[in-house]
Coordinates of N, CA and C in Angstrom, one line a residue:
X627 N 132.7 81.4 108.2 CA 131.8 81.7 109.3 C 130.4 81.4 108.9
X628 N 129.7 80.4 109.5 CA 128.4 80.2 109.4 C 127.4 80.7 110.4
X629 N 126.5 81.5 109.6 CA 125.3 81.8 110.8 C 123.7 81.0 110.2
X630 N 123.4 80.7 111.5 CA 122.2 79.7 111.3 C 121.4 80.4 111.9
X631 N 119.9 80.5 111.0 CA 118.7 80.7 112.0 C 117.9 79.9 111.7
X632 N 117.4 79.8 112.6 CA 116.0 79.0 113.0 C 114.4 79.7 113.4
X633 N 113.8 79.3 112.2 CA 113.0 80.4 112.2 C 112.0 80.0 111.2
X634 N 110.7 80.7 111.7 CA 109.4 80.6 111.0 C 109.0 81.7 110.1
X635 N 108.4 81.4 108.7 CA 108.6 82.2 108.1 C 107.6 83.3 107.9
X636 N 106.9 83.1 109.2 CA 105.4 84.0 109.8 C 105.9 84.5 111.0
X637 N 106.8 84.0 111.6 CA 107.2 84.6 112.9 C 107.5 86.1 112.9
X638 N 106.9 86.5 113.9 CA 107.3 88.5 113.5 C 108.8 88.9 114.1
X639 N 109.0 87.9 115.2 CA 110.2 87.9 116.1 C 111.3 87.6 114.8
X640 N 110.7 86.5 114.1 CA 111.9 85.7 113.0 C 112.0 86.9 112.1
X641 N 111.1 87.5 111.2 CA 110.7 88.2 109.8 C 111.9 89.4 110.8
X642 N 112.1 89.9 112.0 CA 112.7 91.2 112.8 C 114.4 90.5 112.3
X643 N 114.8 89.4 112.5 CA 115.7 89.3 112.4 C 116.3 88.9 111.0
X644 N 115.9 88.4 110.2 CA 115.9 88.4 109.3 C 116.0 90.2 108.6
X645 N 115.5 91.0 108.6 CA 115.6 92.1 108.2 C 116.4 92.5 108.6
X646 N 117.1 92.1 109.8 CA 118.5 93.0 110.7 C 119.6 92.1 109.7
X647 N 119.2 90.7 109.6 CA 120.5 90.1 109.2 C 121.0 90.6 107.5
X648 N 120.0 90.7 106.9 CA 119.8 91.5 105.3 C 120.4 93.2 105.5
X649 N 120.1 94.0 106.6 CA 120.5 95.3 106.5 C 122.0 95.0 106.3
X650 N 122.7 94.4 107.2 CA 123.8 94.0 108.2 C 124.6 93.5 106.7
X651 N 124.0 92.8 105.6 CA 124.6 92.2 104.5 C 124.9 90.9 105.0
X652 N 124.7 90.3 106.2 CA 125.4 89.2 106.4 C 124.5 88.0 105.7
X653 N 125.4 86.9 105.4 CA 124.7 86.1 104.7 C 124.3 84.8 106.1
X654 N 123.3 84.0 105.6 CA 122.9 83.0 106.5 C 121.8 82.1 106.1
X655 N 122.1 80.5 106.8 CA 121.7 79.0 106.5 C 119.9 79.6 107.0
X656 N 119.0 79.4 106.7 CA 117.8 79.3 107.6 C 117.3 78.1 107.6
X657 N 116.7 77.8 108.8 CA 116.1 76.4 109.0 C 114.8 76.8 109.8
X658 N 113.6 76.3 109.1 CA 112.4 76.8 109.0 C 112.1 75.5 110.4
X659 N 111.3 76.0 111.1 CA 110.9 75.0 112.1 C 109.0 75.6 112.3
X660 N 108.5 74.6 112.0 CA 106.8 74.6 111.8 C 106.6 75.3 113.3
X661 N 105.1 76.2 113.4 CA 105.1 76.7 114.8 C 103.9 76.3 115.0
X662 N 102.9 75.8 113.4 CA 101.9 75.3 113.6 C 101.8 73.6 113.4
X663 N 103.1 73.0 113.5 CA 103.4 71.6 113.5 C 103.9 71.3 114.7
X664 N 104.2 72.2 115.8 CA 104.9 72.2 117.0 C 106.3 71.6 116.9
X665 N 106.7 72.1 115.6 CA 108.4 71.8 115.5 C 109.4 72.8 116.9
X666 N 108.7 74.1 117.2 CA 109.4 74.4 118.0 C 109.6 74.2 119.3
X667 N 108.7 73.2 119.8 CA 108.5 72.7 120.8 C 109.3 70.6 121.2
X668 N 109.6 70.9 119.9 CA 110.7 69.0 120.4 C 112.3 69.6 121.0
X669 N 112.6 68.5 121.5 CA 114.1 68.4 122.3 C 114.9 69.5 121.5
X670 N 115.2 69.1 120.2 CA 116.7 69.7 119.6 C 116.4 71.1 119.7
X671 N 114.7 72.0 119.8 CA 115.2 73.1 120.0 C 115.2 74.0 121.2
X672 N 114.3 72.9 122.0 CA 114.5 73.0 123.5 C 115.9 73.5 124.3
X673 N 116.9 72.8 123.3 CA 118.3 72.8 123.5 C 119.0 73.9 123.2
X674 N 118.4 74.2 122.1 CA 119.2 75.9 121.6 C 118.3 77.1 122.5
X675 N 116.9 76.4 122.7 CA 116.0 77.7 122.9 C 115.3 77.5 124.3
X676 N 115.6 77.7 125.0 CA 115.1 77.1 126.4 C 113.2 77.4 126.6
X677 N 113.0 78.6 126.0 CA 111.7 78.8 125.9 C 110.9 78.6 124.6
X678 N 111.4 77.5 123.9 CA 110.8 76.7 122.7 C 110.5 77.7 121.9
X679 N 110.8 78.6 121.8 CA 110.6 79.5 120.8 C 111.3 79.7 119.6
X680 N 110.8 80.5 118.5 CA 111.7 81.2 117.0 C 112.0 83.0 117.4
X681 N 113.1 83.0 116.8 CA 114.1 83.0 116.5 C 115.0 82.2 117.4
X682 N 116.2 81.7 117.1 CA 117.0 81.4 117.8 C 118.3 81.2 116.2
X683 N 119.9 82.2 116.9 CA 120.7 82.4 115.8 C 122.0 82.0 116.3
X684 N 122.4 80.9 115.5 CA 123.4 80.6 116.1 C 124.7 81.0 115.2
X685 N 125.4 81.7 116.0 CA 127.0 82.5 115.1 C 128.1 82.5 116.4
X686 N 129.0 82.8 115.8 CA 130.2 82.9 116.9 C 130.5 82.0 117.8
X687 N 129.7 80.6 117.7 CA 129.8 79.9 118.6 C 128.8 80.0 119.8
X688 N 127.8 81.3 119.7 CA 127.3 81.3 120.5 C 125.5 80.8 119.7
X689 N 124.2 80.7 120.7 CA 123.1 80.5 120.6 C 122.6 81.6 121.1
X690 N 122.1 82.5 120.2 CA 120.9 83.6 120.7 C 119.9 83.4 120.3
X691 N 119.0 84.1 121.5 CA 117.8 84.4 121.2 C 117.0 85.6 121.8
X692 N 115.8 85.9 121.4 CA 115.2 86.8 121.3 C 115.4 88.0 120.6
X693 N 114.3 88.0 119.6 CA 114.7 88.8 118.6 C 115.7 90.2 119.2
X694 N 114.7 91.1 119.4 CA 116.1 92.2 120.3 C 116.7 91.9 120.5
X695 N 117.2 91.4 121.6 CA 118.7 90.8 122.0 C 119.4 90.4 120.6
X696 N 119.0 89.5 119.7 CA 119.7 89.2 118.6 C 120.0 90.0 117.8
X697 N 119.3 91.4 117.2 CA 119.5 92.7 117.1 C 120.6 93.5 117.8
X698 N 120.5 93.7 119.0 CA 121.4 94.3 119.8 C 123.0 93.7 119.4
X699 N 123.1 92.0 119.3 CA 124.2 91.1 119.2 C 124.7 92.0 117.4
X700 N 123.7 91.9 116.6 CA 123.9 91.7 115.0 C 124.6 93.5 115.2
X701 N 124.0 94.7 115.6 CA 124.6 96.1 115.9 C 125.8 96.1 116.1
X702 N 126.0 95.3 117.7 CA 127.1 95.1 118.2 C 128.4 94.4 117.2
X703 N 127.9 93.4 116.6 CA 129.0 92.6 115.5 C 129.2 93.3 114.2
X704 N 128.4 94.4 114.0 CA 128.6 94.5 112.5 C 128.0 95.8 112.5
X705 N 128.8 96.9 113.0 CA 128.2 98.5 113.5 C 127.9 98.9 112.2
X706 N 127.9 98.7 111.1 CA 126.8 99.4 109.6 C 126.3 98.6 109.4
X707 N 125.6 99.1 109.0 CA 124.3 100.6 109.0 C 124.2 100.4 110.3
X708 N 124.0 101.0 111.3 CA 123.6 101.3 113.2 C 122.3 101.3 113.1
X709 N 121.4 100.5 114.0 CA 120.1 99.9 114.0 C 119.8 101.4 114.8
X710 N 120.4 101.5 116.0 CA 120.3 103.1 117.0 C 121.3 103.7 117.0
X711 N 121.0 105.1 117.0 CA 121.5 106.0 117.4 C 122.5 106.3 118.3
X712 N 123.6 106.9 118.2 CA 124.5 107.3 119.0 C 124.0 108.3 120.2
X713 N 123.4 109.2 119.5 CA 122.9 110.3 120.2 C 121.9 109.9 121.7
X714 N 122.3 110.3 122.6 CA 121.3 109.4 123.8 C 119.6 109.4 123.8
X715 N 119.4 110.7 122.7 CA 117.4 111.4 123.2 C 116.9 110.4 121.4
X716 N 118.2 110.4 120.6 CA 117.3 109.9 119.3 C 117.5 108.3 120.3
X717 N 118.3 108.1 120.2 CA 118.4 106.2 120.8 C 117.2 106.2 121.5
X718 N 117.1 107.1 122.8 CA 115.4 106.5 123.5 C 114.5 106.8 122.2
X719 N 113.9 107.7 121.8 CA 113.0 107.8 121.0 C 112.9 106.4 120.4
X720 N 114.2 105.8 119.4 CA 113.8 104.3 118.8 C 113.8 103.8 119.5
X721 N 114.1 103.1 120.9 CA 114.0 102.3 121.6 C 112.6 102.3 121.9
X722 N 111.6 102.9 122.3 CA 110.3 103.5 122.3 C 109.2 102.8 121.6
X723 N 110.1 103.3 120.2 CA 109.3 102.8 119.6 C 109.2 101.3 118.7
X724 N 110.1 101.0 119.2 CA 110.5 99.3 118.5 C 110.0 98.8 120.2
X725 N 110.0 99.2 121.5 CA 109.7 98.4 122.2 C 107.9 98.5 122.4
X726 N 107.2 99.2 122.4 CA 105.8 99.4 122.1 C 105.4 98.2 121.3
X727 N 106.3 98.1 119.7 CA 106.1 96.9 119.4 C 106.2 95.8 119.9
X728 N 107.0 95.3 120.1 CA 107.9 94.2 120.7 C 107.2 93.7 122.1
X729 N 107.6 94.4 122.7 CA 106.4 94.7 124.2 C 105.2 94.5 124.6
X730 N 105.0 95.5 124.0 CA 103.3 95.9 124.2 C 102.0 94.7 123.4
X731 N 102.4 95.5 121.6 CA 101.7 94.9 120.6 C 101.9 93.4 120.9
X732 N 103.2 92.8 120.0 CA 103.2 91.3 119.4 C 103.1 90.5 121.0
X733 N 103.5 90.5 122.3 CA 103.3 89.7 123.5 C 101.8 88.9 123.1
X734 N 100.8 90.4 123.6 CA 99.7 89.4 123.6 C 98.9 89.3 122.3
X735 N 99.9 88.9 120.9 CA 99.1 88.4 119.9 C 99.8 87.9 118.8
X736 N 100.6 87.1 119.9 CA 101.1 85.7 119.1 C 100.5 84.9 119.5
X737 N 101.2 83.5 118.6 CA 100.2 82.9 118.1 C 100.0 81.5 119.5
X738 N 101.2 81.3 120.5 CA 100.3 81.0 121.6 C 99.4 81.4 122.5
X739 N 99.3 83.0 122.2 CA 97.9 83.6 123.3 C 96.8 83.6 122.4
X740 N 97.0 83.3 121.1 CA 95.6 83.3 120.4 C 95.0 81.5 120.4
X741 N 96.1 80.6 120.2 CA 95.5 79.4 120.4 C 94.9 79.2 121.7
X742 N 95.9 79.8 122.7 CA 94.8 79.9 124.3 C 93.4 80.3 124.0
X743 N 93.7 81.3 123.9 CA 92.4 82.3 123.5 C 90.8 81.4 123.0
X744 N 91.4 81.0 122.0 CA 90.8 79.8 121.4 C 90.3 78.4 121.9
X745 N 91.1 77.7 122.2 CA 91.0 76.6 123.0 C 90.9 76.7 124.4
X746 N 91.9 77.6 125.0 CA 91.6 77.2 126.9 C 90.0 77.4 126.8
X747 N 89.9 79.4 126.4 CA 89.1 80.0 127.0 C 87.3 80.1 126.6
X748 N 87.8 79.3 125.2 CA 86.8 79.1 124.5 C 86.7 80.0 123.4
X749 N 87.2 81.1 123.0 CA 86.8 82.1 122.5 C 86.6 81.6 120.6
X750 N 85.3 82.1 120.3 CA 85.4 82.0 118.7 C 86.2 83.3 118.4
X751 N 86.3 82.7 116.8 CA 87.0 82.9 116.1 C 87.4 84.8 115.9
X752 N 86.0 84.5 115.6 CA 85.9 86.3 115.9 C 86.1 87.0 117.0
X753 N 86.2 87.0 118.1 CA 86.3 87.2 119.5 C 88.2 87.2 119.5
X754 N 88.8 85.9 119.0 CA 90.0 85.9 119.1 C 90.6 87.1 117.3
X755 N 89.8 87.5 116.6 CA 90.4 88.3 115.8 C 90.2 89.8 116.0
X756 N 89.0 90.0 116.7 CA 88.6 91.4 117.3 C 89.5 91.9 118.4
X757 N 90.3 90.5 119.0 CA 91.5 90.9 120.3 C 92.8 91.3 119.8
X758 N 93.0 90.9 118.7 CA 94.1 91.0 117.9 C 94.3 92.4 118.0
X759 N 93.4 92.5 116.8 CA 93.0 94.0 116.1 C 93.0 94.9 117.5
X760 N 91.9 95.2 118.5 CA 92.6 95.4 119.4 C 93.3 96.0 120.2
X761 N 94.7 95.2 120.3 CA 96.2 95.4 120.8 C 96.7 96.1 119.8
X762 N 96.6 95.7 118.4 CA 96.9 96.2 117.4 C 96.7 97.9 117.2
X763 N 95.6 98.4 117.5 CA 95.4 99.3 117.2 C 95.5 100.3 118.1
X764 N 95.5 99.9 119.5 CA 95.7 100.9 120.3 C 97.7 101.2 120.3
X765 N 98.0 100.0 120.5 CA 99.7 100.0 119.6 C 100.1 101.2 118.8
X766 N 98.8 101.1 117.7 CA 99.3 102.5 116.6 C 99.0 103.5 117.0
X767 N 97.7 103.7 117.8 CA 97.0 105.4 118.1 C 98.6 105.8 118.7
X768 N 99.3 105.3 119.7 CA 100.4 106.2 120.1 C 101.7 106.4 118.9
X769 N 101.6 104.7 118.2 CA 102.9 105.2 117.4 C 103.0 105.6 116.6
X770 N 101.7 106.1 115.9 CA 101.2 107.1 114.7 C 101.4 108.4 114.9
X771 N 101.2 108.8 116.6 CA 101.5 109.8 117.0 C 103.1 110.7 117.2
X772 N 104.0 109.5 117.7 CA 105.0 109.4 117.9 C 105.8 109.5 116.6
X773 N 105.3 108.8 115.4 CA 106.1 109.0 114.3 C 106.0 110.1 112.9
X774 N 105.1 110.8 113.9 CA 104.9 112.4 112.8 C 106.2 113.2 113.0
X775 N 106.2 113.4 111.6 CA 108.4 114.2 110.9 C 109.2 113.2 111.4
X776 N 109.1 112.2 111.1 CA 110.2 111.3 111.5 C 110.7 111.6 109.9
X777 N 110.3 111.6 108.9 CA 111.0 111.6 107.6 C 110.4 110.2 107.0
X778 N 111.4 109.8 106.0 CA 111.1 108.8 105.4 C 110.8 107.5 105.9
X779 N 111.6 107.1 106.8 CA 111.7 106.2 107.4 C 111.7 106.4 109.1
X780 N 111.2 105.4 110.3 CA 111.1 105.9 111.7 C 112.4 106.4 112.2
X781 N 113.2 106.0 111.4 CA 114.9 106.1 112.0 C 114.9 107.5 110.8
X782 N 114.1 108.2 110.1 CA 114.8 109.4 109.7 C 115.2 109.3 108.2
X783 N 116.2 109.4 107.3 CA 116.7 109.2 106.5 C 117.1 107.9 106.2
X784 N 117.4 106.7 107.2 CA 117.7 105.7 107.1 C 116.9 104.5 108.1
X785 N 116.3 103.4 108.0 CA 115.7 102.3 108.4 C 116.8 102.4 109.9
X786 N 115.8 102.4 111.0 CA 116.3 101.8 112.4 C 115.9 100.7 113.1
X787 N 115.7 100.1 114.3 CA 115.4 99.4 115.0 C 114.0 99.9 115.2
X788 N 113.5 100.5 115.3 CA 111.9 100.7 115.0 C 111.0 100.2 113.9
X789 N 112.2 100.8 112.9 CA 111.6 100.4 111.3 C 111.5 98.8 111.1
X790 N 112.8 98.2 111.5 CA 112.6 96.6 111.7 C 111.8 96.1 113.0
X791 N 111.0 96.7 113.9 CA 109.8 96.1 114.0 C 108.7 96.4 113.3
X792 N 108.2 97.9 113.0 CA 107.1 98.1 111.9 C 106.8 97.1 111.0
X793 N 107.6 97.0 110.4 CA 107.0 96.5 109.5 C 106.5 94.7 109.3
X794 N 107.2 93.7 110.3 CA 106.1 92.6 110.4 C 105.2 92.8 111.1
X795 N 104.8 93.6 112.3 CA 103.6 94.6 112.7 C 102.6 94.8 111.8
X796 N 102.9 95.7 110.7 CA 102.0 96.1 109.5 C 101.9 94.6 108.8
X797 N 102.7 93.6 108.6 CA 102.2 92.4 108.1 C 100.8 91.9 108.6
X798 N 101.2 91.8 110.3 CA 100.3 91.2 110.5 C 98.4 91.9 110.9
X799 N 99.0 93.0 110.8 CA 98.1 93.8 111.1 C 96.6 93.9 109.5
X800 N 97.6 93.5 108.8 CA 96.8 93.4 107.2 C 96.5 92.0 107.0
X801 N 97.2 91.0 108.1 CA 96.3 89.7 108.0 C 95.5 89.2 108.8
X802 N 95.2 90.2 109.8 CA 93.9 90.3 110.8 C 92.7 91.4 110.2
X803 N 93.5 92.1 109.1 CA 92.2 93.0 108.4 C 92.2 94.0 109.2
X804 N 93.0 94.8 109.8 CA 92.7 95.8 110.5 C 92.5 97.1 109.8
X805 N 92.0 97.9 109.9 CA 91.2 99.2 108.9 C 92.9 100.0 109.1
X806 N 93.3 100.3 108.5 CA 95.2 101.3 108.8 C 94.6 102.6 108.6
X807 N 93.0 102.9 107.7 CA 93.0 104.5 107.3 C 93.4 105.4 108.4
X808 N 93.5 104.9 109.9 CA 93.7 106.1 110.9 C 95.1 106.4 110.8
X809 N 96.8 105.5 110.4 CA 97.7 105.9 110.4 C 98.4 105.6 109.1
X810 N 97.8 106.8 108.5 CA 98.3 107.2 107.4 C 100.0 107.4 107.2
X811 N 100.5 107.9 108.5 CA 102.1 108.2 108.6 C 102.7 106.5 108.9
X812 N 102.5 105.5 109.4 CA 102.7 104.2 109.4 C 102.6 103.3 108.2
X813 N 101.8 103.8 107.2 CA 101.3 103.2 106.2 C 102.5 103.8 104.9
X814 N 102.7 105.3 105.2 CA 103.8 105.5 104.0 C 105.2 104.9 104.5
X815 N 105.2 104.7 105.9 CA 106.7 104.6 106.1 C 107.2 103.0 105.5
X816 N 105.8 102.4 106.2 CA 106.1 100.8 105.3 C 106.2 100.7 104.2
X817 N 105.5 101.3 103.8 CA 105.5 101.1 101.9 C 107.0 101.7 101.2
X818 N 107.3 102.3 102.2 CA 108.7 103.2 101.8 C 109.9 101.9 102.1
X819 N 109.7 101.7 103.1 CA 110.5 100.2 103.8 C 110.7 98.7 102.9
X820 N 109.4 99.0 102.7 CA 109.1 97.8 101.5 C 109.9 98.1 100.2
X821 N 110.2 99.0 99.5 CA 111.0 99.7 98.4 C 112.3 98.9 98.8
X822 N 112.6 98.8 100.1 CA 114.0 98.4 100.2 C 114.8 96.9 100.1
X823 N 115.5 96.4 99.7 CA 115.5 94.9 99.7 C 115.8 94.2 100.5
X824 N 116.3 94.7 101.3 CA 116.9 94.2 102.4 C 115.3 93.6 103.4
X825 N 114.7 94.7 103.7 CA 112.7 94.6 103.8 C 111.9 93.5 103.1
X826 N 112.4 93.9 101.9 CA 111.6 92.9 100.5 C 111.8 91.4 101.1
X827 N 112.9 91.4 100.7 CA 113.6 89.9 101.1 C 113.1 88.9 102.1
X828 N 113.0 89.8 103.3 CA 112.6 89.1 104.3 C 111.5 88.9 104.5
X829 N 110.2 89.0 103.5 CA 109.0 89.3 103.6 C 108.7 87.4 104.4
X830 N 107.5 87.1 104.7 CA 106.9 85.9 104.7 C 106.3 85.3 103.1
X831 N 106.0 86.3 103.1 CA 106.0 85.8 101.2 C 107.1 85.0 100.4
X832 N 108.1 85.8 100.2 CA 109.7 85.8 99.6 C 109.9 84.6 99.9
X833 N 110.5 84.5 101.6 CA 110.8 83.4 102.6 C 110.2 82.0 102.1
X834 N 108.6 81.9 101.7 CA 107.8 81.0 102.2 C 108.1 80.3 100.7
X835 N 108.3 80.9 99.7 CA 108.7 80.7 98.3 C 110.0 79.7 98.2
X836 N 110.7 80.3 99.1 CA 112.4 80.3 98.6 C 112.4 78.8 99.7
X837 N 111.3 78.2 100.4 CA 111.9 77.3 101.1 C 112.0 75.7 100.6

């Protein structure tokens, strides 16, 4: 059984799945496609990815995409470690809070609303890093709040579907320079996350090494 992804090794969507595919143990081909070469944007991935985008995982015979959804699929195929909860009130709670990310934060501050940003609308540089930051930060005032006694990790004793969006979140959040002293509970849980290999592994760092 081969599983392929396709994926950038700065992508927050990609770095999400990549972390689910490492929890999950499964092993998998990666094929790095440039987002700043507009590799994701020619025919062949047009074809797997209708909205030219990364992630896109191809297993089972089938082509997914979107990080969640590809999460949801990876839970669904391979129920250990459980991304969510059985329990219906902990499941919303993660859902919550992996969708705030996913949702809210990374939408408008990827990297085609910041080349807009930039180019359509004119904005300098600073202007498009002050918007970042932001989205960014209003993102955490709630999820900092939301994640007081969660434990060690957002999922509790073990890494959830929250935890694997946190943490390329906090990637990118440290490469726009954003000041984190306000969420001190966000900042232990990554660093606790980061301890883990499955986390380690998939870093942009690791990835960008190993290609």
């Amino acid at each position: 059984m081969t599983i392929r992804l396709f994926d950038y090794f700065r992508s927050s969507a990609s770095y999400r799945v990549r972390i689910g595919l490492n929890l999950k143990g499964a092993e998998y081909e990666r094929i790095d496609l440039s987002l700043l070469d507009g590799k994701h944007r020619e025919a062949d991935n047009l074809a797997r990815n209708p909205q030219g985008f990364v992630p896109t995982l191809e297993f089972d015979g089938h082509q997914l995409t979107q990080s969640l959804a590809i999460l949801d699929y990876l839970d669904a195929r391979f129920p250990e470690p459980p991304f969510v909860s059985k329990d219906p009130a902990r499941r919303s709670k993660t859902l919550a809070q992996a969708l705030l990310i996913a949702c809210d934060i990374h939408p408008i501050n990827n990297l085609r609303v910041l080349k807009y940003l930039k180019g359509e609308l004119g904005a300098s540089d600073e202007a498009r890093d002050d918007w970042y930051r932001h989205w960014v930060r209003e993102g955490f005032v709630a999820l900092e709040t939301m994640a007081e006694g969660s434990g060690r990790y957002l999922g509790g004793d073990a890494p959830d579907l929250a935890d694997i969006c946190l943490v390329p979140q906090m990637f990118n959040a440290r490469r726009f320079n954003l000041d984190l002293t306000p969420f001190p509970t966000l900042v232990r849980i990554d660093a606790a996350l980061q301890e883990l290999d499955a986390f380690a592994a998939a870093s942009p760092e690791r990835v960008s090494q190993s290609s």
